[in-house]
mmCIF file of C-alpha atoms and ligand atoms in Angstrom:
data_model
loop_
_atom_site.group_PDB
_atom_site.id
_atom_site.type_symbol
_atom_site.label_atom_id
_atom_site.label_comp_id
_atom_site.label_asym_id
_atom_site.label_seq_id
_atom_site.Cartn_x
_atom_site.Cartn_y
_atom_site.Cartn_z
ATOM 1 C CA MET Z 1 0.000 0.000 0.000
ATOM 2 C CA ASN Z 2 1.192 3.542 -0.516
ATOM 3 C CA ALA Z 3 2.044 5.835 2.396
ATOM 4 C CA TYR Z 4 -1.387 7.452 2.411
ATOM 5 C CA SER Z 5 -3.211 4.144 2.715
ATOM 6 C CA THR Z 6 -0.662 2.871 5.270
ATOM 7 C CA GLY Z 7 -1.491 5.835 7.502
ATOM 8 C CA TRP Z 8 -5.237 5.252 7.271
ATOM 9 C CA LEU Z 9 -5.011 1.486 7.815
ATOM 10 C CA LYS Z 10 -2.890 2.061 10.921
ATOM 11 C CA ARG Z 11 -5.623 4.321 12.267
ATOM 12 C CA GLY Z 12 -8.239 1.630 11.721
ATOM 13 C CA PHE Z 13 -9.807 2.575 8.377
ATOM 14 C CA PRO Z 14 -10.754 -0.749 6.716
ATOM 15 C CA TRP Z 15 -10.663 0.008 2.977
ATOM 16 C CA VAL Z 16 -7.863 0.142 0.414
ATOM 17 C CA TYR Z 17 -8.667 1.909 -2.853
ATOM 18 C CA PRO Z 18 -7.236 0.749 -6.227
ATOM 19 C CA ALA Z 19 -4.918 3.749 -6.563
ATOM 20 C CA GLU Z 20 -3.321 2.915 -3.208
ATOM 21 C CA VAL Z 21 -2.058 -0.536 -4.228
ATOM 22 C CA VAL Z 22 1.583 -0.223 -5.299
ATOM 23 C CA ARG Z 23 2.579 -3.896 -5.559
ATOM 24 C CA GLY Z 24 0.913 -7.311 -5.824
ATOM 25 C CA ARG Z 25 -2.216 -8.589 -7.460
ATOM 26 C CA VAL Z 26 -5.677 -8.353 -5.984
ATOM 27 C CA GLU Z 27 -8.155 -10.986 -7.090
ATOM 28 C CA ILE Z 28 -11.832 -10.725 -6.444
ATOM 29 C CA GLY Z 29 -12.854 -12.758 -3.386
ATOM 30 C CA SER Z 30 -9.306 -13.851 -2.513
ATOM 31 C CA THR Z 31 -7.570 -13.386 0.834
ATOM 32 C CA VAL Z 32 -5.022 -10.568 0.658
ATOM 33 C CA ARG Z 33 -2.148 -9.917 3.095
ATOM 34 C CA LEU Z 34 -1.736 -6.184 3.503
ATOM 35 C CA ARG Z 35 1.717 -4.652 3.773
ATOM 36 C CA GLY Z 36 2.259 -0.976 4.255
ATOM 37 C CA GLU Z 37 5.134 1.274 3.380
ATOM 38 C CA GLY Z 38 8.317 -0.095 4.867
ATOM 39 C CA GLY Z 39 6.843 -3.632 4.911
ATOM 40 C CA ALA Z 40 4.642 -3.115 8.001
ATOM 41 C CA ASP Z 41 2.073 -5.896 8.472
ATOM 42 C CA LEU Z 42 -1.351 -4.318 8.224
ATOM 43 C CA GLY Z 43 -3.552 -7.386 8.426
ATOM 44 C CA VAL Z 44 -5.670 -9.473 6.117
ATOM 45 C CA GLY Z 45 -8.572 -8.611 3.854
ATOM 46 C CA ILE Z 46 -10.709 -9.747 0.952
ATOM 47 C CA GLY Z 47 -9.854 -8.543 -2.544
ATOM 48 C CA ASP Z 48 -12.314 -6.823 -4.869
ATOM 49 C CA SER Z 49 -12.255 -5.455 -8.399
ATOM 50 C CA GLY Z 50 -14.561 -2.481 -7.956
ATOM 51 C CA TRP Z 51 -14.117 0.943 -6.413
ATOM 52 C CA ILE Z 52 -12.580 -0.722 -3.330
ATOM 53 C CA SER Z 53 -9.563 -3.021 -3.813
ATOM 54 C CA VAL Z 54 -9.395 -4.643 -0.385
ATOM 55 C CA ARG Z 55 -11.696 -4.726 2.635
ATOM 56 C CA ARG Z 56 -9.618 -5.497 5.723
ATOM 57 C CA PHE Z 57 -11.181 -8.037 8.091
ATOM 58 C CA ARG Z 58 -8.372 -8.570 10.587
ATOM 59 C CA ARG Z 59 -5.459 -6.501 11.810
ATOM 60 C CA ASP Z 60 -3.353 -9.610 12.580
ATOM 61 C CA ASP Z 61 -2.382 -12.254 10.020
ATOM 62 C CA GLY Z 62 -4.881 -14.991 11.023
ATOM 63 C CA PRO Z 63 -7.355 -16.572 8.617
ATOM 64 C CA ILE Z 64 -10.748 -15.137 7.684
ATOM 65 C CA ASP Z 65 -12.455 -18.416 8.465
ATOM 66 C CA GLU Z 66 -15.677 -19.521 10.081
ATOM 67 C CA ALA Z 67 -14.216 -19.236 13.598
ATOM 68 C CA TRP Z 68 -13.133 -15.649 12.975
ATOM 69 C CA LEU Z 69 -16.442 -14.627 11.377
ATOM 70 C CA GLY Z 70 -18.321 -16.294 14.249
ATOM 71 C CA SER Z 71 -16.232 -14.425 16.827
ATOM 72 C CA ARG Z 72 -16.989 -11.074 15.140
ATOM 73 C CA VAL Z 73 -20.728 -11.833 14.996
ATOM 74 C CA ALA Z 74 -20.616 -12.845 18.677
ATOM 75 C CA ALA Z 75 -18.838 -9.576 19.565
ATOM 76 C CA ALA Z 76 -21.459 -7.621 17.609
ATOM 77 C CA HIS Z 77 -24.202 -9.520 19.426
ATOM 78 C CA ARG Z 78 -22.712 -8.577 22.830
ATOM 79 C CA ARG Z 79 -22.713 -4.916 21.728
ATOM 80 C CA ARG Z 80 -26.493 -5.198 21.123
ATOM 81 C CA ALA Z 81 -27.104 -5.763 24.838
ATOM 82 C CA ALA Z 82 -27.679 -1.991 24.945
ATOM 83 C CA ILE Z 83 -30.632 -1.843 22.517
ATOM 84 C CA GLU Z 84 -34.106 -0.852 23.661
ATOM 85 C CA PRO Z 85 -35.851 -3.500 25.761
ATOM 86 C CA ASP Z 86 -38.714 -5.472 24.230
ATOM 87 C CA THR Z 87 -37.222 -5.166 20.750
ATOM 88 C CA THR Z 88 -36.953 -8.064 18.287
ATOM 89 C CA ALA Z 89 -36.063 -5.971 15.203
ATOM 90 C CA TYR Z 90 -32.493 -4.747 15.110
ATOM 91 C CA ARG Z 91 -29.292 -4.685 13.120
ATOM 92 C CA LEU Z 92 -27.013 -7.407 14.432
ATOM 93 C CA VAL Z 93 -24.000 -6.552 12.272
ATOM 94 C CA ASN Z 94 -23.295 -3.031 11.034
ATOM 95 C CA ALA Z 95 -20.553 -3.729 8.525
ATOM 96 C CA GLU Z 96 -17.302 -1.746 8.933
ATOM 97 C CA ASN Z 97 -18.436 -0.650 12.416
ATOM 98 C CA ASP Z 98 -18.557 -4.258 13.643
ATOM 99 C CA GLU Z 99 -15.295 -5.401 11.998
ATOM 100 C CA LEU Z 100 -17.169 -7.127 9.172
ATOM 101 C CA PRO Z 101 -16.706 -4.684 6.277
ATOM 102 C CA GLY Z 102 -19.349 -4.829 3.567
ATOM 103 C CA VAL Z 103 -21.614 -7.108 5.656
ATOM 104 C CA ARG Z 104 -24.888 -6.146 7.328
ATOM 105 C CA VAL Z 105 -27.170 -8.488 9.205
ATOM 106 C CA ASP Z 106 -30.707 -7.443 10.118
ATOM 107 C CA ILE Z 107 -32.722 -9.496 12.582
ATOM 108 C CA TRP Z 108 -36.498 -9.555 12.273
ATOM 109 C CA GLY Z 109 -37.678 -11.726 15.156
ATOM 110 C CA ARG Z 110 -36.738 -15.283 14.154
ATOM 111 C CA HIS Z 111 -35.647 -14.218 10.667
ATOM 112 C CA ALA Z 112 -32.354 -12.782 9.424
ATOM 113 C CA VAL Z 113 -31.361 -10.851 6.305
ATOM 114 C CA ILE Z 114 -27.665 -10.781 5.400
ATOM 115 C CA THR Z 115 -26.669 -7.993 3.014
ATOM 116 C CA THR Z 116 -23.301 -8.037 1.267
ATOM 117 C CA ASP Z 117 -21.887 -5.000 -0.511
ATOM 118 C CA SER Z 118 -20.083 -6.890 -3.252
ATOM 119 C CA PRO Z 119 -19.946 -10.321 -4.927
ATOM 120 C CA SER Z 120 -16.377 -10.589 -3.580
ATOM 121 C CA LEU Z 121 -17.896 -11.327 -0.152
ATOM 122 C CA THR Z 122 -20.181 -14.180 -1.237
ATOM 123 C CA GLY Z 123 -17.657 -16.795 -0.049
ATOM 124 C CA LEU Z 124 -18.146 -15.574 3.530
ATOM 125 C CA VAL Z 125 -21.889 -16.241 3.571
ATOM 126 C CA PRO Z 126 -21.902 -19.865 4.887
ATOM 127 C CA GLY Z 127 -19.648 -18.873 7.819
ATOM 128 C CA LEU Z 128 -21.780 -15.825 8.515
ATOM 129 C CA VAL Z 129 -24.985 -17.867 8.504
ATOM 130 C CA ARG Z 130 -23.550 -20.230 11.128
ATOM 131 C CA GLY Z 131 -22.168 -17.325 13.169
ATOM 132 C CA VAL Z 132 -25.562 -15.605 13.217
ATOM 133 C CA ALA Z 133 -27.379 -18.794 14.243
ATOM 134 C CA SER Z 134 -24.969 -19.457 17.083
ATOM 135 C CA ALA Z 135 -25.273 -15.841 18.332
ATOM 136 C CA VAL Z 136 -29.065 -15.485 18.224
ATOM 137 C CA GLY Z 137 -30.299 -19.102 18.178
ATOM 138 C CA GLU Z 138 -32.024 -21.109 15.468
ATOM 139 C CA LEU Z 139 -33.803 -19.014 12.850
ATOM 140 C CA ASP Z 140 -36.982 -19.713 10.881
ATOM 141 C CA SER Z 141 -35.576 -18.135 7.734
ATOM 142 C CA VAL Z 142 -32.372 -16.584 6.420
ATOM 143 C CA TRP Z 143 -32.194 -14.303 3.395
ATOM 144 C CA LEU Z 144 -29.302 -12.939 1.362
ATOM 145 C CA ALA Z 145 -29.328 -9.542 -0.361
ATOM 146 C CA GLU Z 146 -26.325 -9.155 -2.646
ATOM 147 C CA ARG Z 147 -25.519 -5.621 -3.657
ATOM 148 C CA ARG Z 148 -23.653 -5.319 -6.898
ATOM 149 C CA ASP Z 149 -22.090 -1.954 -6.139
ATOM 150 C CA PRO Z 150 -22.150 -0.360 -2.685
ATOM 151 C CA ARG Z 151 -22.453 3.119 -4.196
ATOM 152 C CA ASP Z 152 -25.970 2.001 -5.114
ATOM 153 C CA VAL Z 153 -27.084 2.334 -1.474
ATOM 154 C CA ALA Z 154 -29.900 4.709 -2.339
ATOM 155 C CA ARG Z 155 -30.746 3.210 -5.706
ATOM 156 C CA ALA Z 156 -31.542 -0.317 -6.874
ATOM 157 C CA ALA Z 157 -32.543 -2.526 -3.980
ATOM 158 C CA ALA Z 158 -30.361 -5.623 -3.836
ATOM 159 C CA PRO Z 159 -32.085 -8.780 -5.105
ATOM 160 C CA VAL Z 160 -33.007 -10.931 -2.115
ATOM 161 C CA ARG Z 161 -32.611 -14.731 -2.116
ATOM 162 C CA CYS Z 162 -33.970 -17.143 0.437
ATOM 163 C CA LEU Z 163 -31.154 -19.293 1.892
ATOM 164 C CA SER Z 164 -33.308 -21.304 4.282
ATOM 165 C CA GLY Z 165 -36.874 -21.472 5.545
ATOM 166 C CA GLY Z 166 -39.255 -18.895 4.153
ATOM 167 C CA ALA Z 167 -41.613 -16.206 5.381
ATOM 168 C CA GLU Z 168 -43.984 -13.583 4.091
ATOM 169 C CA ASP Z 169 -45.033 -11.016 6.647
ATOM 170 C CA VAL Z 170 -43.695 -11.348 10.174
ATOM 171 C CA VAL Z 171 -44.537 -9.365 13.296
ATOM 172 C CA VAL Z 172 -41.627 -7.843 15.201
ATOM 173 C CA THR Z 173 -41.504 -5.587 18.240
ATOM 174 C CA GLU Z 174 -39.751 -2.313 18.901
ATOM 175 C CA ALA Z 175 -39.985 -1.034 22.476
ATOM 176 C CA GLY Z 176 -42.997 -3.290 22.985
ATOM 177 C CA LEU Z 177 -44.922 -2.011 19.951
ATOM 178 C CA ARG Z 178 -45.678 -4.372 17.108
ATOM 179 C CA TYR Z 179 -44.812 -3.845 13.441
ATOM 180 C CA VAL Z 180 -45.330 -5.992 10.361
ATOM 181 C CA VAL Z 181 -42.235 -6.455 8.219
ATOM 182 C CA ARG Z 182 -41.409 -8.554 5.182
ATOM 183 C CA PRO Z 183 -37.796 -9.818 5.328
ATOM 184 C CA SER Z 184 -37.831 -10.843 1.663
ATOM 185 C CA LEU Z 185 -38.000 -7.152 0.718
ATOM 186 C CA GLY Z 186 -34.483 -6.544 2.086
ATOM 187 C CA LYS Z 187 -33.899 -2.822 2.653
ATOM 188 C CA ASP Z 188 -37.605 -2.218 2.127
ATOM 189 C CA ALA Z 189 -38.702 -4.675 4.846
ATOM 190 C CA GLY Z 190 -40.912 -2.005 6.419
ATOM 191 C CA LEU Z 191 -39.189 -0.645 9.526
ATOM 192 C CA PHE Z 192 -36.148 1.614 9.767
ATOM 193 C CA THR Z 193 -34.381 0.269 12.835
ATOM 194 C CA ASP Z 194 -31.855 3.128 12.827
ATOM 195 C CA MET Z 195 -34.688 5.322 14.143
ATOM 196 C CA ALA Z 196 -35.566 3.090 17.128
ATOM 197 C CA SER Z 197 -33.505 5.081 19.637
ATOM 198 C CA ASN Z 198 -35.048 8.313 18.379
ATOM 199 C CA ARG Z 199 -38.562 6.934 18.683
ATOM 200 C CA ALA Z 200 -37.597 5.844 22.208
ATOM 201 C CA TRP Z 201 -36.421 9.360 23.092
ATOM 202 C CA LEU Z 202 -39.586 10.934 21.698
ATOM 203 C CA ALA Z 203 -41.876 8.459 23.508
ATOM 204 C CA ARG Z 204 -42.035 10.675 26.614
ATOM 205 C CA HIS Z 205 -42.960 13.743 24.603
ATOM 206 C CA TRP Z 206 -46.117 12.862 22.671
ATOM 207 C CA ARG Z 207 -48.748 13.061 25.408
ATOM 208 C CA GLY Z 208 -51.647 15.308 24.407
ATOM 209 C CA ALA Z 209 -49.847 16.517 21.269
ATOM 210 C CA ARG Z 210 -51.272 17.150 17.809
ATOM 211 C CA VAL Z 211 -48.774 15.324 15.581
ATOM 212 C CA LEU Z 212 -48.090 15.647 11.855
ATOM 213 C CA ASN Z 213 -45.813 12.903 10.510
ATOM 214 C CA LEU Z 214 -44.578 13.740 7.003
ATOM 215 C CA PHE Z 215 -42.901 11.090 4.820
ATOM 216 C CA ALA Z 216 -44.528 8.664 7.256
ATOM 217 C CA HIS Z 217 -43.599 5.448 5.397
ATOM 218 C CA THR Z 218 -45.119 2.486 7.288
ATOM 219 C CA GLY Z 219 -46.047 4.772 10.175
ATOM 220 C CA ALA Z 220 -43.532 3.814 12.868
ATOM 221 C CA PHE Z 221 -43.322 7.360 14.318
ATOM 222 C CA SER Z 222 -47.108 7.702 14.057
ATOM 223 C CA VAL Z 223 -47.815 4.413 15.851
ATOM 224 C CA SER Z 224 -45.337 5.266 18.595
ATOM 225 C CA ALA Z 225 -46.843 8.754 18.977
ATOM 226 C CA ARG Z 226 -50.387 7.408 19.237
ATOM 227 C CA ALA Z 227 -49.367 4.607 21.622
ATOM 228 C CA ASN Z 228 -47.651 7.162 23.833
ATOM 229 C CA GLY Z 229 -50.616 9.472 24.183
ATOM 230 C CA ALA Z 230 -50.696 11.793 21.160
ATOM 231 C CA GLU Z 231 -54.142 13.369 20.885
ATOM 232 C CA GLU Z 232 -54.207 13.554 17.101
ATOM 233 C CA VAL Z 233 -51.903 11.930 14.504
ATOM 234 C CA VAL Z 234 -51.867 12.798 10.800
ATOM 235 C CA SER Z 235 -49.581 10.636 8.631
ATOM 236 C CA VAL Z 236 -48.610 11.728 5.131
ATOM 237 C CA ASP Z 237 -46.807 9.661 2.503
ATOM 238 C CA LEU Z 238 -46.907 9.727 -1.281
ATOM 239 C CA SER Z 239 -47.274 5.966 -1.374
ATOM 240 C CA GLU Z 240 -50.693 4.418 -0.838
ATOM 241 C CA GLY Z 241 -48.910 1.064 -0.385
ATOM 242 C CA TYR Z 242 -46.853 2.287 2.576
ATOM 243 C CA LEU Z 243 -49.929 3.829 4.167
ATOM 244 C CA THR Z 244 -51.772 0.509 3.855
ATOM 245 C CA ARG Z 245 -48.906 -1.011 5.798
ATOM 246 C CA ALA Z 246 -49.101 1.866 8.291
ATOM 247 C CA ARG Z 247 -52.822 1.170 8.834
ATOM 248 C CA ARG Z 248 -51.991 -2.449 9.580
ATOM 249 C CA ASN Z 249 -49.326 -1.386 12.077
ATOM 250 C CA PHE Z 250 -51.901 0.722 13.929
ATOM 251 C CA GLU Z 251 -54.387 -2.143 13.886
ATOM 252 C CA ILE Z 252 -52.074 -4.808 15.294
ATOM 253 C CA ASN Z 253 -51.368 -2.485 18.207
ATOM 254 C CA GLY Z 254 -55.073 -1.932 18.769
ATOM 255 C CA LEU Z 255 -54.737 1.747 17.871
ATOM 256 C CA GLU Z 256 -56.998 3.985 15.827
ATOM 257 C CA PRO Z 257 -54.984 5.134 12.749
ATOM 258 C CA GLY Z 258 -56.114 8.752 12.552
ATOM 259 C CA GLU Z 259 -55.744 10.512 9.185
ATOM 260 C CA LEU Z 260 -53.603 8.711 6.587
ATOM 261 C CA LEU Z 261 -53.040 10.967 3.573
ATOM 262 C CA ALA Z 262 -51.512 9.574 0.370
ATOM 263 C CA GLU Z 263 -50.282 12.921 -0.941
ATOM 264 C CA ASP Z 264 -47.226 15.022 -1.549
ATOM 265 C CA ALA Z 265 -45.945 16.480 1.730
ATOM 266 C CA PHE Z 266 -45.625 20.012 0.323
ATOM 267 C CA LYS Z 267 -49.205 19.957 -0.959
ATOM 268 C CA VAL Z 268 -50.507 18.904 2.448
ATOM 269 C CA LEU Z 269 -48.419 21.542 4.215
ATOM 270 C CA ASP Z 270 -49.733 24.214 1.878
ATOM 271 C CA ARG Z 271 -53.354 23.136 2.416
ATOM 272 C CA PHE Z 272 -52.992 22.996 6.199
ATOM 273 C CA ARG Z 273 -51.436 26.483 6.211
ATOM 274 C CA ARG Z 274 -54.391 27.843 4.235
ATOM 275 C CA GLN Z 275 -56.827 26.068 6.542
ATOM 276 C CA GLY Z 276 -55.026 27.354 9.628
ATOM 277 C CA ARG Z 277 -54.435 23.837 10.970
ATOM 278 C CA ILE Z 278 -51.619 23.684 13.476
ATOM 279 C CA PHE Z 279 -49.621 20.974 15.224
ATOM 280 C CA ASP Z 280 -47.481 20.636 18.331
ATOM 281 C CA ARG Z 281 -45.030 18.161 16.777
ATOM 282 C CA VAL Z 282 -44.092 17.921 13.098
ATOM 283 C CA VAL Z 283 -41.872 14.962 12.170
ATOM 284 C CA VAL Z 284 -40.134 15.283 8.836
ATOM 285 C CA ASP Z 285 -37.938 12.458 7.574
ATOM 286 C CA PRO Z 286 -37.678 12.779 3.792
ATOM 287 C CA PRO Z 287 -35.831 10.420 1.455
ATOM 288 C CA GLY Z 288 -32.629 11.474 -0.257
ATOM 289 C CA PHE Z 289 -34.407 11.791 -3.583
ATOM 290 C CA SER Z 290 -37.910 11.133 -4.892
ATOM 291 C CA HIS Z 291 -40.320 12.051 -7.665
ATOM 292 C CA SER Z 292 -43.977 13.006 -7.518
ATOM 293 C CA GLU Z 293 -46.404 14.784 -9.816
ATOM 294 C CA ALA Z 294 -45.676 17.859 -7.721
ATOM 295 C CA GLY Z 295 -42.033 17.644 -8.836
ATOM 296 C CA ALA Z 296 -38.799 15.982 -7.832
ATOM 297 C CA TRP Z 297 -37.664 16.104 -4.217
ATOM 298 C CA GLN Z 298 -34.000 17.056 -4.407
ATOM 299 C CA GLY Z 299 -32.830 16.108 -0.942
ATOM 300 C CA GLU Z 300 -30.393 18.617 0.406
ATOM 301 C CA LYS Z 301 -31.550 21.579 -1.692
ATOM 302 C CA GLU Z 302 -35.180 21.362 -0.524
ATOM 303 C CA TRP Z 303 -34.576 21.645 3.207
ATOM 304 C CA PRO Z 304 -35.049 25.445 3.565
ATOM 305 C CA ARG Z 305 -38.400 25.315 1.715
ATOM 306 C CA LEU Z 306 -39.482 22.205 3.630
ATOM 307 C CA ALA Z 307 -38.521 23.616 7.042
ATOM 308 C CA ALA Z 308 -40.306 26.897 6.282
ATOM 309 C CA ALA Z 309 -43.465 25.063 5.193
ATOM 310 C CA CYS Z 310 -43.408 22.945 8.381
ATOM 311 C CA LEU Z 311 -42.910 25.998 10.581
ATOM 312 C CA ARG Z 312 -46.020 27.620 9.102
ATOM 313 C CA VAL Z 313 -48.133 24.856 10.689
ATOM 314 C CA ILE Z 314 -46.295 24.538 14.034
ATOM 315 C CA ALA Z 315 -47.853 26.058 17.148
ATOM 316 C CA PRO Z 316 -45.767 28.514 19.217
ATOM 317 C CA GLY Z 317 -43.503 26.392 21.417
ATOM 318 C CA GLY Z 318 -44.121 23.339 19.213
ATOM 319 C CA TRP Z 319 -41.378 21.068 17.921
ATOM 320 C CA LEU Z 320 -39.901 20.442 14.505
ATOM 321 C CA VAL Z 321 -38.384 16.940 14.458
ATOM 322 C CA ALA Z 322 -36.151 16.849 11.382
ATOM 323 C CA ALA Z 323 -34.160 13.872 10.122
ATOM 324 C CA SER Z 324 -31.755 13.679 7.203
ATOM 325 C CA ASN Z 325 -30.017 10.481 6.200
ATOM 326 C CA LEU Z 326 -27.935 12.045 3.446
ATOM 327 C CA GLY Z 327 -24.335 11.259 4.348
ATOM 328 C CA SER Z 328 -23.144 13.995 2.001
ATOM 329 C CA GLN Z 329 -24.929 16.672 4.045
ATOM 330 C CA SER Z 330 -22.798 17.817 6.992
ATOM 331 C CA PRO Z 331 -24.467 18.699 10.308
ATOM 332 C CA LYS Z 332 -23.336 22.286 9.687
ATOM 333 C CA ALA Z 333 -25.026 22.371 6.278
ATOM 334 C CA PHE Z 334 -28.158 20.808 7.776
ATOM 335 C CA GLY Z 335 -28.275 23.485 10.484
ATOM 336 C CA GLY Z 336 -27.734 26.194 7.870
ATOM 337 C CA ALA Z 337 -30.620 24.918 5.747
ATOM 338 C CA LEU Z 338 -32.951 24.749 8.756
ATOM 339 C CA GLN Z 339 -31.967 28.249 9.835
ATOM 340 C CA GLU Z 340 -32.672 29.533 6.322
ATOM 341 C CA GLY Z 341 -36.108 27.902 6.514
ATOM 342 C CA ALA Z 342 -36.752 29.510 9.897
ATOM 343 C CA GLU Z 343 -35.850 32.930 8.489
ATOM 344 C CA ARG Z 344 -38.193 32.444 5.534
ATOM 345 C CA ALA Z 345 -41.032 31.573 7.918
ATOM 346 C CA GLY Z 346 -40.154 34.418 10.312
ATOM 347 C CA ARG Z 347 -39.575 31.985 13.186
ATOM 348 C CA GLU Z 348 -36.688 30.958 15.456
ATOM 349 C CA LEU Z 349 -35.541 27.387 16.052
ATOM 350 C CA ARG Z 350 -33.705 26.095 19.110
ATOM 351 C CA LEU Z 351 -32.027 22.683 19.090
ATOM 352 C CA ILE Z 352 -33.122 20.781 22.193
ATOM 353 C CA HIS Z 353 -32.045 17.266 21.319
ATOM 354 C CA GLU Z 354 -29.774 15.593 18.806
ATOM 355 C CA GLY Z 355 -30.296 11.861 18.266
ATOM 356 C CA THR Z 356 -28.163 9.111 16.788
ATOM 357 C CA PRO Z 357 -28.979 5.657 15.502
ATOM 358 C CA GLY Z 358 -28.975 3.348 18.512
ATOM 359 C CA ALA Z 359 -26.597 0.738 19.890
ATOM 360 C CA ASP Z 360 -27.438 -1.642 17.031
ATOM 361 C CA HIS Z 361 -25.977 0.887 14.568
ATOM 362 C CA PRO Z 362 -22.589 1.592 16.175
ATOM 363 C CA ALA Z 363 -20.463 4.126 14.301
ATOM 364 C CA ALA Z 364 -16.722 3.464 14.510
ATOM 365 C CA LEU Z 365 -14.895 6.768 14.894
ATOM 366 C CA HIS Z 366 -12.161 5.437 12.598
ATOM 367 C CA PHE Z 367 -14.815 5.060 9.894
ATOM 368 C CA PRO Z 368 -16.446 8.503 9.578
ATOM 369 C CA GLU Z 369 -18.475 7.389 6.522
ATOM 370 C CA SER Z 370 -20.915 5.676 8.856
ATOM 371 C CA ARG Z 371 -22.173 8.862 10.521
ATOM 372 C CA TYR Z 372 -24.842 9.721 8.003
ATOM 373 C CA LEU Z 373 -27.836 10.510 10.214
ATOM 374 C CA LYS Z 374 -28.861 13.917 11.475
ATOM 375 C CA PHE Z 375 -31.823 13.757 13.860
ATOM 376 C CA TRP Z 376 -32.632 17.124 15.387
ATOM 377 C CA VAL Z 377 -35.485 18.039 17.701
ATOM 378 C CA MET Z 378 -36.030 21.792 17.679
ATOM 379 C CA GLU Z 379 -38.413 24.066 19.506
ATOM 380 C CA ALA Z 380 -40.049 26.740 17.393
ATOM 381 C CA ASN Z 381 -40.813 30.107 19.022
HETATM 382 C C1 LIG N 1 -36.955 7.831 4.628
HETATM 383 S S1 LIG N 1 -38.610 7.243 4.380
HETATM 384 C C2 LIG N 1 -39.315 7.804 5.872
HETATM 385 C C3 LIG N 1 -39.096 6.865 7.027
HETATM 386 C C4 LIG N 1 -40.084 7.028 8.176
HETATM 387 N N1 LIG N 1 -39.975 8.323 8.780
HETATM 388 C C5 LIG N 1 -39.892 5.928 9.193
HETATM 389 O O1 LIG N 1 -39.186 6.113 10.182
HETATM 390 O O2 LIG N 1 -40.429 4.845 8.963
HETATM 391 C C6 LIG N 1 -39.198 8.331 3.140
HETATM 392 C C7 LIG N 1 -40.685 8.207 2.775
HETATM 393 O O3 LIG N 1 -41.034 9.376 2.051
HETATM 394 C C8 LIG N 1 -42.048 9.060 1.100
HETATM 395 N N2 LIG N 1 -42.069 10.166 0.126
HETATM 396 C C9 LIG N 1 -41.202 10.416 -0.873
HETATM 397 N N3 LIG N 1 -41.497 11.588 -1.485
HETATM 398 C C10 LIG N 1 -42.580 12.104 -0.838
HETATM 399 C C11 LIG N 1 -43.325 13.286 -0.987
HETATM 400 N N4 LIG N 1 -43.035 14.181 -1.930
HETATM 401 N N5 LIG N 1 -44.358 13.502 -0.136
HETATM 402 C C12 LIG N 1 -44.658 12.587 0.825
HETATM 403 N N6 LIG N 1 -43.977 11.455 1.013
HETATM 404 C C13 LIG N 1 -42.947 11.192 0.190
HETATM 405 C C14 LIG N 1 -41.646 7.712 0.586
HETATM 406 O O4 LIG N 1 -42.765 7.018 0.048
HETATM 407 C C15 LIG N 1 -41.070 7.047 1.863
HETATM 408 O O5 LIG N 1 -42.049 6.283 2.505
#
């Protein structure tokens, strides 16, 4: 490796890029011994032919075998002791952050979905399957989602294959509340577990509130709000399909679903402003990009307009709960966009809480790429 890569690997960063390889051949899926400038031993990884040349799995020179994979899954499992109680949906392995680069494992009750970032990692799957079963116990089904190119995170969903068992919809719990998910849909299973800790924080703050949940998806924030005493909950999502799933999530918790609006969030905000409808809590968790008849949602660029529109329907002293999962948007840029929105609406915002994904989504400080989420709770004057 060149000097630049040597420095990063010594600090814990697990990837080597093609331009950093100065000697030796890297074959896709093969075990690669890493040597830095001056011959320093930098561990062992798996070779790839894409935008990453080697993913390092160990810092010593031992094998990347079933025993090693099992020990990493077991370590990840011990880390999950800190997740919310009464929760059967969680991420068991968070890739680079759990010393298993390019590998995610999501647990949905007695079902597991393994996601690999590249075909170079396919050889690890049998060892991973056994490691997962010995950490969490026998599973009813195991699925494999193979991503072709990890830069596709936001685009094409990985095709999902059933490795054992089989399941359609399954019911999982998060903090005691029930949600229906479909493991075979991979990333689109139906519950974003990286928001569990934020739902847990908000749980104490819904009582008596009028809540507007924009980009509601399958309604996890809405269900949690209603279950924790919200007086009124309006859920908005462009997709009728997601709202059907949201209705089911209300029903299996014995909750009344309130208003479910299959519309563009901006259109609803505009209508509510004209009608003078106001809310005590507005949750806004948009996707990176999307398209609707009302136009394309351009992620980062839209935040000032979106924040301003939300603030026009928030009661004095009410809260704007804003989430952005765009890794490319820095917290500073996010704050700037929200402030611009506040100025447009003639309001002031005060940050009162900043959330992170929970203990099942650890973020290694030597791998800054993993800190994508901004979750800000702000009081509006
Ligand atoms: C990141 S997900 C929201 C996750 C959700 N807050 C949760 O925790 O389950 C984004 C959602 O926004 C919806 N969406 C995309 N564009 C929209 C728009 N213009 N108006 C309303 N919803 C939209 C998508 O259908 C998707 O369900």
